[in-house]
Coordinates of N, CA and C in Angstrom, one line a residue:
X1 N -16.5 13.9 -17.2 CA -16.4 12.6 -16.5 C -16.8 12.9 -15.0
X2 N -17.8 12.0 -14.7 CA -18.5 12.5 -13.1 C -17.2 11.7 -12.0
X3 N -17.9 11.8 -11.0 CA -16.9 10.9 -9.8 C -17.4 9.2 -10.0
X4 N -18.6 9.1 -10.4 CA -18.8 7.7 -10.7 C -18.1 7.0 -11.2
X5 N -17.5 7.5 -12.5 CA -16.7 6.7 -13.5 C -15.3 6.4 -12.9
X6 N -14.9 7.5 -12.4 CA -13.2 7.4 -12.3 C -13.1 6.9 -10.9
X7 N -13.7 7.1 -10.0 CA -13.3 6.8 -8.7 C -13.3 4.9 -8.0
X8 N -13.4 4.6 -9.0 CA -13.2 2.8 -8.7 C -11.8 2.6 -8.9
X9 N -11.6 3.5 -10.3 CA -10.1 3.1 -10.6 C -8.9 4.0 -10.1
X10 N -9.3 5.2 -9.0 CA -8.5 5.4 -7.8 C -8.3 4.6 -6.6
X11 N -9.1 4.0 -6.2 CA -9.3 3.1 -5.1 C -8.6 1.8 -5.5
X12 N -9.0 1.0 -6.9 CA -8.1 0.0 -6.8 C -6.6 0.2 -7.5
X13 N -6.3 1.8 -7.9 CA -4.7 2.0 -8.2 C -3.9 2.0 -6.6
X14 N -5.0 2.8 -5.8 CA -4.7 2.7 -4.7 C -4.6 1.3 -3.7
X15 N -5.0 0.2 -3.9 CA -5.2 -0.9 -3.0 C -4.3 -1.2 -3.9
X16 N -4.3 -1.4 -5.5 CA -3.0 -2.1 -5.8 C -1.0 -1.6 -5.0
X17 N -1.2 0.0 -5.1 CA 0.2 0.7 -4.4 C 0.4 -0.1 -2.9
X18 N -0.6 -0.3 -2.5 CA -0.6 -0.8 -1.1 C 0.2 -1.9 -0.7
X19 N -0.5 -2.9 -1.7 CA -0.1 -4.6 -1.5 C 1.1 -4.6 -2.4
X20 N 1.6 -4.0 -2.9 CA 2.8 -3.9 -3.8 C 4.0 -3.4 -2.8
X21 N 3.7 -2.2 -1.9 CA 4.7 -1.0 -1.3 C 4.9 -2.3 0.1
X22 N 3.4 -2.9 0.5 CA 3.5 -3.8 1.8 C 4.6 -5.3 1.1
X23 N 4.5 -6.0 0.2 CA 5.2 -7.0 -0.2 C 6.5 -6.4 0.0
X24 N 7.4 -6.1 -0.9 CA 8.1 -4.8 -1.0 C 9.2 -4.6 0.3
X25 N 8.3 -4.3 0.7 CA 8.4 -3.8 2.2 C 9.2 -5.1 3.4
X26 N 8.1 -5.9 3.2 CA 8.2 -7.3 4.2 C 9.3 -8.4 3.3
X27 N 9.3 -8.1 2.1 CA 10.9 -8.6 2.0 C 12.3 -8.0 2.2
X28 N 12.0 -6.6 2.0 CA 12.9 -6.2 2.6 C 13.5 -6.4 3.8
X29 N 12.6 -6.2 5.2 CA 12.5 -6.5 6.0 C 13.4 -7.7 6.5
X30 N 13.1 -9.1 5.8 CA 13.1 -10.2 6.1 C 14.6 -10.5 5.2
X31 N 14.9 -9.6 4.7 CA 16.3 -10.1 3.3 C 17.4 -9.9 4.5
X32 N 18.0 -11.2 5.3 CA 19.4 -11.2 6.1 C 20.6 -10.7 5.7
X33 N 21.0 -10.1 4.1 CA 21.7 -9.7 3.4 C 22.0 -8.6 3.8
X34 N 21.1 -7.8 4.0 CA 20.9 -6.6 3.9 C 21.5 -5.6 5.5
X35 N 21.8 -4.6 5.4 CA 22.4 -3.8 6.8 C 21.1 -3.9 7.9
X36 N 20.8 -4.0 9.0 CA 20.1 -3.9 10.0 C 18.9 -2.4 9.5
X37 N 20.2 -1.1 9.2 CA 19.3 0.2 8.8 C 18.5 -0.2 7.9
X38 N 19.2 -0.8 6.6 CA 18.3 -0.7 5.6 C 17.0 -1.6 5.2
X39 N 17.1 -2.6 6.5 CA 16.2 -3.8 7.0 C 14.8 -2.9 7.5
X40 N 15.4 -2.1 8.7 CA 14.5 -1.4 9.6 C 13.4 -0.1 8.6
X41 N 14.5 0.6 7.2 CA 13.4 1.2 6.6 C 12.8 0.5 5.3
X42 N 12.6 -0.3 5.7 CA 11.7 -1.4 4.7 C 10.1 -1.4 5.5
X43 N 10.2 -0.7 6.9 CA 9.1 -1.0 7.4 C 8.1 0.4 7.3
X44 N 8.9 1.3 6.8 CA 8.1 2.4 5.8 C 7.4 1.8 4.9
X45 N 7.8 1.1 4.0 CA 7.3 0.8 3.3 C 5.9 -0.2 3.7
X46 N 6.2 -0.9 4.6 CA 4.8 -1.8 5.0 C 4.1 -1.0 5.7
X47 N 4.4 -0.4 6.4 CA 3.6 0.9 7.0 C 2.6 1.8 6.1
X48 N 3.1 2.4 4.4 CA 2.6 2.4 3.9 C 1.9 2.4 2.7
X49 N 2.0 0.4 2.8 CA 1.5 -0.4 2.0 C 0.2 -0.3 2.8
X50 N 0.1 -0.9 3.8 CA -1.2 -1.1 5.1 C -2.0 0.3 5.0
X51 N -1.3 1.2 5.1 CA -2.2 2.6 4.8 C -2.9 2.7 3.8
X52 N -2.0 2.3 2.6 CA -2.9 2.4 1.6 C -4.1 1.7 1.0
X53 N -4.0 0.5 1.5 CA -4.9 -0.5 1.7 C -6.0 -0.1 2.5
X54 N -5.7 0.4 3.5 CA -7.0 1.1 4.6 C -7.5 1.7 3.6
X55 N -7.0 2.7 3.2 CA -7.5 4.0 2.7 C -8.4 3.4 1.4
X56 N -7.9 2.7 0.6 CA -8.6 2.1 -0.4 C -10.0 1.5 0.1
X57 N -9.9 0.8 1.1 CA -10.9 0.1 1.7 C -11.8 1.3 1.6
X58 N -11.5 2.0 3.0 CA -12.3 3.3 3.4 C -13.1 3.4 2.5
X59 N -12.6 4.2 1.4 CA -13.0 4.9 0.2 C -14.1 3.8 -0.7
X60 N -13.5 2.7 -0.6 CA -14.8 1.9 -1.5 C -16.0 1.8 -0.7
X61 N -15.7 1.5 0.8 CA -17.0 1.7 1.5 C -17.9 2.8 1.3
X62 N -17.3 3.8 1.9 CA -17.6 5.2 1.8 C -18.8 5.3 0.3
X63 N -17.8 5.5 -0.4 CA -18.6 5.5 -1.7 C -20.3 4.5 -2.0
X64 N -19.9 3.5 -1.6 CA -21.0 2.2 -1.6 C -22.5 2.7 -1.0

């Protein structure tokens, strides 16, 4: 299996972890229920949702 084949479907497992970890994340964030701490590390999570999304990006360009 060369890098042709497989490497689409790293890039979009990766853009999917992204928008998943960033959703996730920004509800967390936004849930009033929740302790102020465990609000504030919800933004790990969007932090890196958004990374992984770059990186996805990156990588599809790159490749192109």
């Amino acid at each position: 299996m060369n890098t042709q084949t497989w490497l689409p479907y790293v890039w979009g497992a990766l853009g999917g972890f992204g928008v998943l970890a960033a959703f996730y994340g920004l509800r967390r964030v936004t849930d009033k229920s929740l302790p102020e701490s465990h609000r504030k590390a919800g933004l790990w999570l969007v932090n890196a949702g958004v990374i992984a999304v770059g990186a996805s990006l990156a990588l599809a360009i790159w490749v192109k």
